[in-house]
Short mmCIF file of C-alpha atoms and ligand atoms in Angstrom, two decimals:
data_model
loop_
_atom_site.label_atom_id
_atom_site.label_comp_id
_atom_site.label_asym_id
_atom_site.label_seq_id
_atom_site.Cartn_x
_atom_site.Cartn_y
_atom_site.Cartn_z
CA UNK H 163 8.36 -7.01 39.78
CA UNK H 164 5.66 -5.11 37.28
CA UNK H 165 5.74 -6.34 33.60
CA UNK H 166 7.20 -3.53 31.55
CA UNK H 167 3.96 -1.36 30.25
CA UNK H 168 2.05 -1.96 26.69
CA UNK H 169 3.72 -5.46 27.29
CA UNK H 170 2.50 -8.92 28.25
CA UNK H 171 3.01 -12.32 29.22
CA UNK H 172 1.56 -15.23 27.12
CA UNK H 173 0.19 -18.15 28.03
CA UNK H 174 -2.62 -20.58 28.45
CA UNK H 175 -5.47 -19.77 26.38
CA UNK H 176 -3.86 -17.07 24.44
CA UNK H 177 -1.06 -18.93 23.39
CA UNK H 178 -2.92 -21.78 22.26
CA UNK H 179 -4.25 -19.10 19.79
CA UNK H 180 -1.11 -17.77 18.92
CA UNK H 181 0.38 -21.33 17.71
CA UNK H 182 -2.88 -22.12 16.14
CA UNK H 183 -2.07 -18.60 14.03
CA UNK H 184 1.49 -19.39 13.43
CA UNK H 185 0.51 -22.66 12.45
CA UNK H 186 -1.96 -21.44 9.88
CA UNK H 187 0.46 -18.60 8.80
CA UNK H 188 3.08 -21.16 8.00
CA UNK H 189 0.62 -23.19 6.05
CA UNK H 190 -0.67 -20.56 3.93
CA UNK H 191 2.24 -19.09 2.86
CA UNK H 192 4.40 -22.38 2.28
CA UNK H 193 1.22 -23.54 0.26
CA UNK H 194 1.58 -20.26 -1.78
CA UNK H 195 6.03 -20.82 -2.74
CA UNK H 196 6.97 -18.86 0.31
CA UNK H 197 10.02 -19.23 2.44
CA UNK H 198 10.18 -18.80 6.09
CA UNK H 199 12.77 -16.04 7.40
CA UNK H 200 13.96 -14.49 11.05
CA UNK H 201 15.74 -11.38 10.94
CA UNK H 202 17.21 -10.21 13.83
CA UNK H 203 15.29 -8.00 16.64
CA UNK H 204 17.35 -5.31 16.62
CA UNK H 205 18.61 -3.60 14.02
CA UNK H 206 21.15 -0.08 13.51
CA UNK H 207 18.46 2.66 13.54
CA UNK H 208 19.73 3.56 10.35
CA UNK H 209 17.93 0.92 8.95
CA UNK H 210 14.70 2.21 10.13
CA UNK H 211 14.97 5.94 9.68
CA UNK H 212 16.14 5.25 6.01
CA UNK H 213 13.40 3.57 5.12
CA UNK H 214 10.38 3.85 6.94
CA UNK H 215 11.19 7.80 6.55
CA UNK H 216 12.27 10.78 8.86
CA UNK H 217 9.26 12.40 8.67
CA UNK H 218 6.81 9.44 9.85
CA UNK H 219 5.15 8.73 12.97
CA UNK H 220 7.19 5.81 13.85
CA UNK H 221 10.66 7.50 12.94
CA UNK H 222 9.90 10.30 14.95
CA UNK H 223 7.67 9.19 18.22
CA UNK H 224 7.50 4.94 18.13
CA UNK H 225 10.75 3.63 18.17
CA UNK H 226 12.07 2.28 20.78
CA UNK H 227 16.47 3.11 20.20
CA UNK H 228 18.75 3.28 22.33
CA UNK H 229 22.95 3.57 22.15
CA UNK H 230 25.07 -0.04 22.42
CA UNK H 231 28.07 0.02 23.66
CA UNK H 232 30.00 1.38 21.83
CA UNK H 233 27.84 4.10 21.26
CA UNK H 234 25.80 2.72 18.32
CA UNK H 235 22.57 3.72 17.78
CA UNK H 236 20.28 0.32 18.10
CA UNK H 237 16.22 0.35 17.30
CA UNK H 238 13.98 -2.63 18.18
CA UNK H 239 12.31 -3.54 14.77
CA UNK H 240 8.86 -1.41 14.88
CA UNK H 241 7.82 -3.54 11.46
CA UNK H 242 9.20 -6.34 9.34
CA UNK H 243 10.16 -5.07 6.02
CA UNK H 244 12.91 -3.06 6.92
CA UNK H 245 14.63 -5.83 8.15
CA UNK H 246 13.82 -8.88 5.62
CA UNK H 247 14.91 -6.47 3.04
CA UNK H 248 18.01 -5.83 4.78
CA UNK H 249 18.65 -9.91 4.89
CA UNK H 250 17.74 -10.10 1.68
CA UNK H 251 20.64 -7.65 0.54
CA UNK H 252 23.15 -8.92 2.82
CA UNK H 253 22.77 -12.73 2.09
CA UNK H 254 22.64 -12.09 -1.92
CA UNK H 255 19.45 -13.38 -2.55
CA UNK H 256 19.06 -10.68 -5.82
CA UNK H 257 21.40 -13.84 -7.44
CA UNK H 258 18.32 -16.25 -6.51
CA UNK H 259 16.39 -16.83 -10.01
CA UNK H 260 13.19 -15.91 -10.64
CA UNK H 261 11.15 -14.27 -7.53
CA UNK H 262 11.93 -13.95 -4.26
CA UNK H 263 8.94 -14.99 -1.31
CA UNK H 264 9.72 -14.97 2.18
CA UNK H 265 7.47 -14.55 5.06
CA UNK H 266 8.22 -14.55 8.85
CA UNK H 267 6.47 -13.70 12.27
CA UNK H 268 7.51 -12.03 15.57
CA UNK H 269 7.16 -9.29 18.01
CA UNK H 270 7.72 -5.89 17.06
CA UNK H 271 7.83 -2.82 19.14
CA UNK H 272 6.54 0.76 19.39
CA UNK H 273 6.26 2.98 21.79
CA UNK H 274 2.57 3.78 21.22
CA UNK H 275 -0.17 4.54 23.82
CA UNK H 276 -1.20 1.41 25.02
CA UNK H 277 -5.34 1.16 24.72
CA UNK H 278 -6.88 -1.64 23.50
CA UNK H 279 -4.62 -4.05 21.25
CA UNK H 280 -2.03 -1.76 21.29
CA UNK H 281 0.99 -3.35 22.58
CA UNK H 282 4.36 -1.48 22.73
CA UNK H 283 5.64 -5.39 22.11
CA UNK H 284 3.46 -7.02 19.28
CA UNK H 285 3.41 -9.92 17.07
CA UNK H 286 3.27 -9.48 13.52
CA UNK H 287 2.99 -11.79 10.20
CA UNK H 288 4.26 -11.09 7.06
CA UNK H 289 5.45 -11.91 3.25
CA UNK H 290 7.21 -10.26 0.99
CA UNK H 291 7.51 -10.48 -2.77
CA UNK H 292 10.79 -9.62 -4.57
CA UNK H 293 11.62 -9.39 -7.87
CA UNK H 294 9.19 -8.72 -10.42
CA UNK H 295 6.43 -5.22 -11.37
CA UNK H 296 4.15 -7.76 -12.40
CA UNK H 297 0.02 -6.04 -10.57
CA UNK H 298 -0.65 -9.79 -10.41
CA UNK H 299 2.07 -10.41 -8.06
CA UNK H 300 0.16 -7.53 -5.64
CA UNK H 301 -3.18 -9.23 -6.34
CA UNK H 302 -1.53 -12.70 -5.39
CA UNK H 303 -0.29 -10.81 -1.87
CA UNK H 304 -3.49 -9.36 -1.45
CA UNK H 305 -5.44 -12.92 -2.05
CA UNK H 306 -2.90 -15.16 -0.14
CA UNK H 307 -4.12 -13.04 3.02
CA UNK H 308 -7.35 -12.86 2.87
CA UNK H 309 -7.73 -16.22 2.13
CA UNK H 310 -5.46 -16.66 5.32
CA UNK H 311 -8.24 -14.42 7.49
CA UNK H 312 -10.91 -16.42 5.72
CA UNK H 313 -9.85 -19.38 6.69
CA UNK H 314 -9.00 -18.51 10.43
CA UNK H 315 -13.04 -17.46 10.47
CA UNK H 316 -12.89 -13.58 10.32
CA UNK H 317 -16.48 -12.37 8.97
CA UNK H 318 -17.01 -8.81 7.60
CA UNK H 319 -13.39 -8.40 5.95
CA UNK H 320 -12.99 -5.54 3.45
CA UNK H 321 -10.58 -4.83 1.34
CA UNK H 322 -9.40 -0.77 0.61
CA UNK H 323 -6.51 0.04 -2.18
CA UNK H 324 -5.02 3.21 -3.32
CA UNK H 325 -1.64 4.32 -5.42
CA UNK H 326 0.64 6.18 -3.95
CA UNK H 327 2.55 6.35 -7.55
CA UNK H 328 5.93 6.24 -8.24
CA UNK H 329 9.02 9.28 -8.28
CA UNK H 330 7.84 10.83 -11.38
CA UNK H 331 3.70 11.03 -10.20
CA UNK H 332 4.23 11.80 -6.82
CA UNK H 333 6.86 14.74 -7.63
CA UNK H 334 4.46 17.18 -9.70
CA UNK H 335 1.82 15.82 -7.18
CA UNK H 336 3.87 16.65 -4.18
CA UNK H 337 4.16 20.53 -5.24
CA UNK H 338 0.84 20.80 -5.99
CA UNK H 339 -0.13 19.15 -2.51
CA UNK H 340 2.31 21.47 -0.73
CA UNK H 341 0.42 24.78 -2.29
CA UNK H 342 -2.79 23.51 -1.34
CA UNK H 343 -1.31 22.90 2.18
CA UNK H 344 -0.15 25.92 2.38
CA UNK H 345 -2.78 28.24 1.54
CA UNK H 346 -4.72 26.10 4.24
CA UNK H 347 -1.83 26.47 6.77
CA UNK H 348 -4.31 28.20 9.63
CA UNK H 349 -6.40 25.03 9.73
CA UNK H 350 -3.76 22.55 10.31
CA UNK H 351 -2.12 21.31 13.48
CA UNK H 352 2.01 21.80 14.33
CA UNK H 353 2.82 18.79 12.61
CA UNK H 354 1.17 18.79 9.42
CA UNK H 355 2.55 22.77 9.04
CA UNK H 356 6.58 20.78 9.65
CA UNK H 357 4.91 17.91 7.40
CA UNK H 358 3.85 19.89 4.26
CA UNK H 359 7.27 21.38 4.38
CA UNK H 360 9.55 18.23 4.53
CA UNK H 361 7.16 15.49 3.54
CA UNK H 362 3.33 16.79 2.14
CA UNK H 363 2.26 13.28 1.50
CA UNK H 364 2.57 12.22 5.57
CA UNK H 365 -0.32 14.84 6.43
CA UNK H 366 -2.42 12.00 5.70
CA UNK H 367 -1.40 10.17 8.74
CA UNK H 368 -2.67 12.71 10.91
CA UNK H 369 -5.85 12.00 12.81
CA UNK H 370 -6.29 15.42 14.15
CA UNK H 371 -9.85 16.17 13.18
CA UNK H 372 -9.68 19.66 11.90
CA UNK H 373 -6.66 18.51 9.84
CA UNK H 374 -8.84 15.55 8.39
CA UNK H 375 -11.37 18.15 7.72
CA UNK H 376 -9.27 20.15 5.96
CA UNK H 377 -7.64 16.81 3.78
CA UNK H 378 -11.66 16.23 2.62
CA UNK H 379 -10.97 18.84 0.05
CA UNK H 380 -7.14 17.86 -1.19
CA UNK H 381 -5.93 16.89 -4.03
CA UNK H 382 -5.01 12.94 -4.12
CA UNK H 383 -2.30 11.36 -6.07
CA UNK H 384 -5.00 8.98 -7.20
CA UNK H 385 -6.29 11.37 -9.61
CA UNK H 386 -2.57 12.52 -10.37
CA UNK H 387 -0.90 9.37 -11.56
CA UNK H 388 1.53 9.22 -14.09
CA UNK H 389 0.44 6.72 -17.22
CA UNK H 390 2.63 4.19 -16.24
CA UNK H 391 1.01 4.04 -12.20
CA UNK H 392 -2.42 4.42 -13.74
CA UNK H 393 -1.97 1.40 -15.97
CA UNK H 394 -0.81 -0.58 -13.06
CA UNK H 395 -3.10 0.38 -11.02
CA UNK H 396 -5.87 -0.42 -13.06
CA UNK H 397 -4.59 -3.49 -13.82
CA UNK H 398 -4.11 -4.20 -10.25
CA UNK H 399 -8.02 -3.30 -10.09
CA UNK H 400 -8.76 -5.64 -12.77
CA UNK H 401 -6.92 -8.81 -11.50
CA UNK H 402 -8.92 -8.14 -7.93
CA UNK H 403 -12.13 -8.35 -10.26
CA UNK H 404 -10.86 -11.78 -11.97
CA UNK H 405 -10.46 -13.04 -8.40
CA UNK H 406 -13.55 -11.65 -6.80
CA UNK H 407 -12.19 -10.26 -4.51
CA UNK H 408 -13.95 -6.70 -3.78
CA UNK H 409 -12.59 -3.47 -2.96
CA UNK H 410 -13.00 0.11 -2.38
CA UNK H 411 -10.44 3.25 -3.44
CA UNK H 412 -9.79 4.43 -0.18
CA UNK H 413 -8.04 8.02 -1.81
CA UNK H 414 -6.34 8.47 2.18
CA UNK H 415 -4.82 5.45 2.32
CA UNK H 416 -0.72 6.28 2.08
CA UNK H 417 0.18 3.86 5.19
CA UNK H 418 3.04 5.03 7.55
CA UNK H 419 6.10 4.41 5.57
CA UNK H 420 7.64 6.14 2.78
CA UNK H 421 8.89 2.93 1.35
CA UNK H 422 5.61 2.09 -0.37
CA UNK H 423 5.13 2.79 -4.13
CA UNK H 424 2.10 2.47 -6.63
CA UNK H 425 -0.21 -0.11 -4.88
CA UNK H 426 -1.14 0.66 -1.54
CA UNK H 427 -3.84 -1.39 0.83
CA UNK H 428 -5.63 -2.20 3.95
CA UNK H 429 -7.64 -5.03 4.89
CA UNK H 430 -10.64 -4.22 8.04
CA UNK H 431 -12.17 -6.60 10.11
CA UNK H 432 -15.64 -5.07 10.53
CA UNK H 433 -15.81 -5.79 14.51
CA UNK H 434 -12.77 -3.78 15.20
CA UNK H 435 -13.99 -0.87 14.27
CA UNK H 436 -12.91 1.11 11.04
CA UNK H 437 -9.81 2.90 12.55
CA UNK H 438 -8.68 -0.94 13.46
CA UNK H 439 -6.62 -2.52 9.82
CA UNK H 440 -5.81 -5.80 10.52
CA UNK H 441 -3.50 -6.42 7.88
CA UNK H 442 -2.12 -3.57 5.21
CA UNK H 443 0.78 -3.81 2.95
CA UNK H 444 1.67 -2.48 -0.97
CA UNK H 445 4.46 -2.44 -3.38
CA UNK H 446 7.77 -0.91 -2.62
CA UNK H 447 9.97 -0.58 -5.71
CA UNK H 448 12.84 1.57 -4.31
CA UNK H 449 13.37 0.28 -1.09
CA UNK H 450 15.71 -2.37 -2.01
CA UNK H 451 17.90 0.04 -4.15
CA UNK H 452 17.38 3.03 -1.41
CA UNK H 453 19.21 0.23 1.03
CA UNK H 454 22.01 -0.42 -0.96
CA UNK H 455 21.08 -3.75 -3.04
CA UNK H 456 20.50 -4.09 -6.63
CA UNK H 457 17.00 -2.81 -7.47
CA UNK H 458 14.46 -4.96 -7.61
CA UNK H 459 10.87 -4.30 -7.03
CA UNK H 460 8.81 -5.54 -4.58
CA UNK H 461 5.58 -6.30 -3.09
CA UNK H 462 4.29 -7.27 0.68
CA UNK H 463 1.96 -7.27 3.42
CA UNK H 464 2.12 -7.67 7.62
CA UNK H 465 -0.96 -8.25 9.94
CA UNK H 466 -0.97 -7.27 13.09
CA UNK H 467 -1.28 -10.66 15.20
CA UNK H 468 -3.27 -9.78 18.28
CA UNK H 469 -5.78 -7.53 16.33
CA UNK H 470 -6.63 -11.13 14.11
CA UNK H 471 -7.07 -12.55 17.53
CA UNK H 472 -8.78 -9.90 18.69
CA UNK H 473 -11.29 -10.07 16.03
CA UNK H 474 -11.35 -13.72 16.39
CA UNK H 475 -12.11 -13.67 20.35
CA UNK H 476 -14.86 -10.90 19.35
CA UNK H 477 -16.34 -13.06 16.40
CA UNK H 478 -16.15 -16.15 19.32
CA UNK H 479 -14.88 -18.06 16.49
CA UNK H 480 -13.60 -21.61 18.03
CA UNK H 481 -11.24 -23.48 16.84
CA UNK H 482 -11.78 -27.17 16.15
CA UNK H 483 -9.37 -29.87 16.16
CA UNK H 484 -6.25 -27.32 17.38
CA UNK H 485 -5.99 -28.91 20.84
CA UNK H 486 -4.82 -32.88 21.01
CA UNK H 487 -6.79 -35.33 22.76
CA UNK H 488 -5.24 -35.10 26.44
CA UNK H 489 -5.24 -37.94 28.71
CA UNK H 490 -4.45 -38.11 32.59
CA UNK H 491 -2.86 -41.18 34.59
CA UNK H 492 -4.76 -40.96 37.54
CA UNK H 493 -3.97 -43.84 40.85
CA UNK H 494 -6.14 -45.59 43.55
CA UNK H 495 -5.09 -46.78 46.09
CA UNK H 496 -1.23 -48.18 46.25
CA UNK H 497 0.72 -46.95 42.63
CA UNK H 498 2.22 -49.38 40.33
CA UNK H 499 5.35 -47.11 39.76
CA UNK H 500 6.42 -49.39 36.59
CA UNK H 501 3.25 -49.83 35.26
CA UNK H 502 2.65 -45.36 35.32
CA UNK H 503 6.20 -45.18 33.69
CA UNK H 504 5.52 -47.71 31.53
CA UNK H 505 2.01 -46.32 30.36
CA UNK H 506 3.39 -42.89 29.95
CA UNK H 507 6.11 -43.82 27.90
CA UNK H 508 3.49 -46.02 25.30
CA UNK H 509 1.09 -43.18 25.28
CA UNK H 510 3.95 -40.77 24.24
CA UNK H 511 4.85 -42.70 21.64
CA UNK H 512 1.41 -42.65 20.35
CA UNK H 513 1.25 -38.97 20.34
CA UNK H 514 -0.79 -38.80 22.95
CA UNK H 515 -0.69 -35.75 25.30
CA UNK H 516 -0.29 -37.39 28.44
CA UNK H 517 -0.36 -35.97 32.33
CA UNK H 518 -0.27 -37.14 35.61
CA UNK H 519 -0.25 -35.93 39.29
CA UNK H 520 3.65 -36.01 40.56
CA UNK H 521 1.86 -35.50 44.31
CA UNK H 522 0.04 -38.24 45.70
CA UNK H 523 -3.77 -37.07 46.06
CA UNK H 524 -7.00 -38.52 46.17
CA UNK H 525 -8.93 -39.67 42.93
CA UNK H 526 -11.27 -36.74 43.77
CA UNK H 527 -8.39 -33.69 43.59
CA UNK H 528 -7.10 -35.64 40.70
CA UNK H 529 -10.70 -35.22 38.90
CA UNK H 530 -9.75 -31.89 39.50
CA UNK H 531 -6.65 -31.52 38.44
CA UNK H 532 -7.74 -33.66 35.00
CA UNK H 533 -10.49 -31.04 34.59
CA UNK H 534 -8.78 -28.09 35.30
CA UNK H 535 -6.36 -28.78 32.41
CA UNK H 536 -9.08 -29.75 30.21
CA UNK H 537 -7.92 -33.32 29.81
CA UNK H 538 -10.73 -35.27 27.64
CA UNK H 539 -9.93 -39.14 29.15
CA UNK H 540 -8.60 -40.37 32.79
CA UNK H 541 -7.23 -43.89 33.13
CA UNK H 542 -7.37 -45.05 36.78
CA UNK H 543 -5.14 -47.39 37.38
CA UNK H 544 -7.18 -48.78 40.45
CA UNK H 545 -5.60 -50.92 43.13
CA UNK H 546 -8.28 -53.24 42.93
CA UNK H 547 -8.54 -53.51 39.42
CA UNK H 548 -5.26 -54.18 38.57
CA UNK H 549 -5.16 -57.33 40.68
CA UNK H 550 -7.46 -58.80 38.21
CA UNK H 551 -5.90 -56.72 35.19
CA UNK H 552 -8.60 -54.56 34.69
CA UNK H 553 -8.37 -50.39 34.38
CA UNK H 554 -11.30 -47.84 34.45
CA UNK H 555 -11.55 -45.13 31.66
CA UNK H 556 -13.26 -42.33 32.51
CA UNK H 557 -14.97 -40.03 30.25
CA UNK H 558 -13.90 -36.50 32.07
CA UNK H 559 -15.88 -34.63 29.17
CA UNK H 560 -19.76 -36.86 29.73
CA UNK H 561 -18.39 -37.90 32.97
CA UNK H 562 -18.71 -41.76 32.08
CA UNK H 563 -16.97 -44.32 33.46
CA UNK H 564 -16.28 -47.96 31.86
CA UNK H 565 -13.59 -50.70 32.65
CA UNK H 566 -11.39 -52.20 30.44
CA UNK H 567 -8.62 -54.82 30.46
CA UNK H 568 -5.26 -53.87 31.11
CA UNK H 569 -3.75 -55.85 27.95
CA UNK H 570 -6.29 -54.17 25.64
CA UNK H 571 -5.01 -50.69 26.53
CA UNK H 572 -1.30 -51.83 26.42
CA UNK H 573 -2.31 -53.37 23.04
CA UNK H 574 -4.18 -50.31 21.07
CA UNK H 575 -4.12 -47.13 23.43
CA UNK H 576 -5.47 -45.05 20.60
CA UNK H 577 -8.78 -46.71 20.38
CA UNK H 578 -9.25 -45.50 24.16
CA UNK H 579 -9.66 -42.45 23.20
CA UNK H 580 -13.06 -40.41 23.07
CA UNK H 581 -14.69 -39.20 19.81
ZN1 ZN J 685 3.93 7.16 -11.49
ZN1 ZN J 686 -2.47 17.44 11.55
#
């Protein structure tokens, strides 16, 4: 039976990269105060529609929803937010002191075309920040990530941040927008006409061309902000100059939710192309409030986790010291069934990843075997040798071969390791 289309099976090499990424995730952001969170899958649609917005791409055309039941509508998550935000309401964590951090990782699902890294199911990272308006607390989302893609090796990272403002910017901005989209109606496609009727500021997701065209002459809410969003965003500017971090004012950038709220930002990984973010996020100071909980404002981020791995694979960035030593019992001649058990069982204990050939097979298709896991050490235990206590290592990586005595392997199995 065919896997289900835009999704995959994981394994081998790929998921060796995928725990080496969770791995790193978890470090980063428990380094950084950050607690670890799973939200369910699925959620009521509700959930999504509410906040992500009506009017967006994924609300109308990506979710995957479908009745339970009892007739309930059910989405799978198609981001993280909506969902963390939702715990975080539920389980009373507004009574928490101070901030909130959490951060979790999973798939996520959208019916999108599926090209290349475009999954319907996909794995996401992210964090989110609750609890304080503080443009530092943006800055310290923005820095804890791309120190995380630093560290996992990505080259040619940029950074691009915009405002999207708050209610009181973005409603004298939205009229004006919706004038200007109107007198330019005849240029624009179908959706941008329903758009700048219902919701002016999601135009901006279009990537019809003529649309885009039309957009170069628009007004932006960058140049519209209220005091109180210019302040913050400029402070939010100033903190990324502290840090070093640099930046450009990317004037498009409004991201696919209506949730988000002054700060707005992408990060690109230059291999991927410039259409390919590989990690965006900005603040969202209603959603909380807009899902029933006591307002709070907010900040967070999510990266897209095959797109990192992507750019990763491209960059042919390797990753040293993720993979365990491995060693492989391999037999000669008539098998010491104690002595296997009892060598497995010591080189377990010693953390050792340890295999061995359940079928009896020559020392030859064992090489094999050995190699075709990628095993870095065989220890023969040889007929012959044995009878006068001796084993042979064997090198599988230089192909060397040495023997050793039995006792001194029992005694310190780590040192028979290779470099
Ligand atoms: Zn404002
Ligand atoms: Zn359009």
């Amino acid at each position: 039976m065919p896997v289900i289309k835009g999704t995959k099976d994981i394994f081998s090499r790929e998921m060796e990269l995928f725990d080496h990424l969770y791995g790193m995730v978890d470090r980063a952001f428990y380094l950084s105060g950050y607690e670890k969170i799973e939200a369910p899958v699925m959620e009521y649609t509700e959930l999504f529609s509410r906040s992500i917005g009506d009017f967006t791409d994924i609300v109308q055309k990506e979710m995957f929803t479908f009745l339970d039941r009892k007739g309930r509508s059910i989405t799978l998550r198609p981001e993280g937010t909506a969902g963390v935000i939702r715990a975080y309401i539920d389980n009373n964590f507004s009574f928490n002191p101070g901030i909130t951090k959490l951060y979790y990782y999973g798939p996520m699902f959208r019916a999108e075309n599926p090209q290349k890294g475009r999954l319907r199911e996909f794995h996401q990272f992210g964090c989110e920040a609750i609890g304080s308006l503080n443009p530092l607390l943006d800055v310290e989302v923005i820095k804890i990530n791309m120190d995380l893609l630093d560290e996992l090796g990505l080259k040619n990272i940029s950074l691009e941040i915009n405002s999207v403002g708050c209610r009181t910017c973005r409603k004298d901005y939205t009229d004006k927008l919706r004038i200007f989209l109107n007198e330019n109606k005849a240029h624009l496609c179908e959706n941008c006409v329903t758009r700048a009727e219902k919701n002016p500021m999601r135009v901006f997701d279009c990537k019809n061309e003529a649309c885009q065209k039309v957009f170069e002459n628009a007004l932006f809410l960058t140049d519209h902000l209220c005091p109180e969003c210019l302040e913050h965003f400029n402070k939010v500017k100033y903190y990324l100059d502290l840090n070093k971090i640099p930046y450009q004012i990317n004037k498009r950038l409004v991201r696919g939710f209506d949730y988000y709220t002054k700060t707005v930002f992408e990060i690109k990984s230059g291999v991927l192309g410039s259409q390919n973010a590989v990690l965006g996020g900005g603040r969202y100071d209603y959603l909380i409030e807009l899902l029933g909980g006591k307002p709070a404002p907010a900040v967070g981020a999510a990266a897209g986790m095959e797109r990192i791995l992507m750019a990763m694979t491209e960059q042919n960035i390797q990753m040293e010291g993720m993979k365990k030593k491995s060693v492989f019992i391999g037999t000669a001649g008539k098998i010491d069934e104690e002595l296997v058990i009892r060598l497995f069982a010591l080189l377990h204990k010693n953390n050792i990843r340890t295999f061995y050939s359940y079928n009896e097979k020559s020392l030859k298709a064992q090489f094999k075997e050995a190699d075709k896991i990628g095993c870095d050490l065989m220890v023969i235990l040889g007929e012959e040798e044995l009878k006068n206590n001796k084993v042979v290592l064997r090198d599988l990586k230089k192909g060397e071969q040495k023997e050793i005595a039995l006792d001194q392997l029992m005694d310190r199995p780590l040192d028979i390791l290779p470099e």
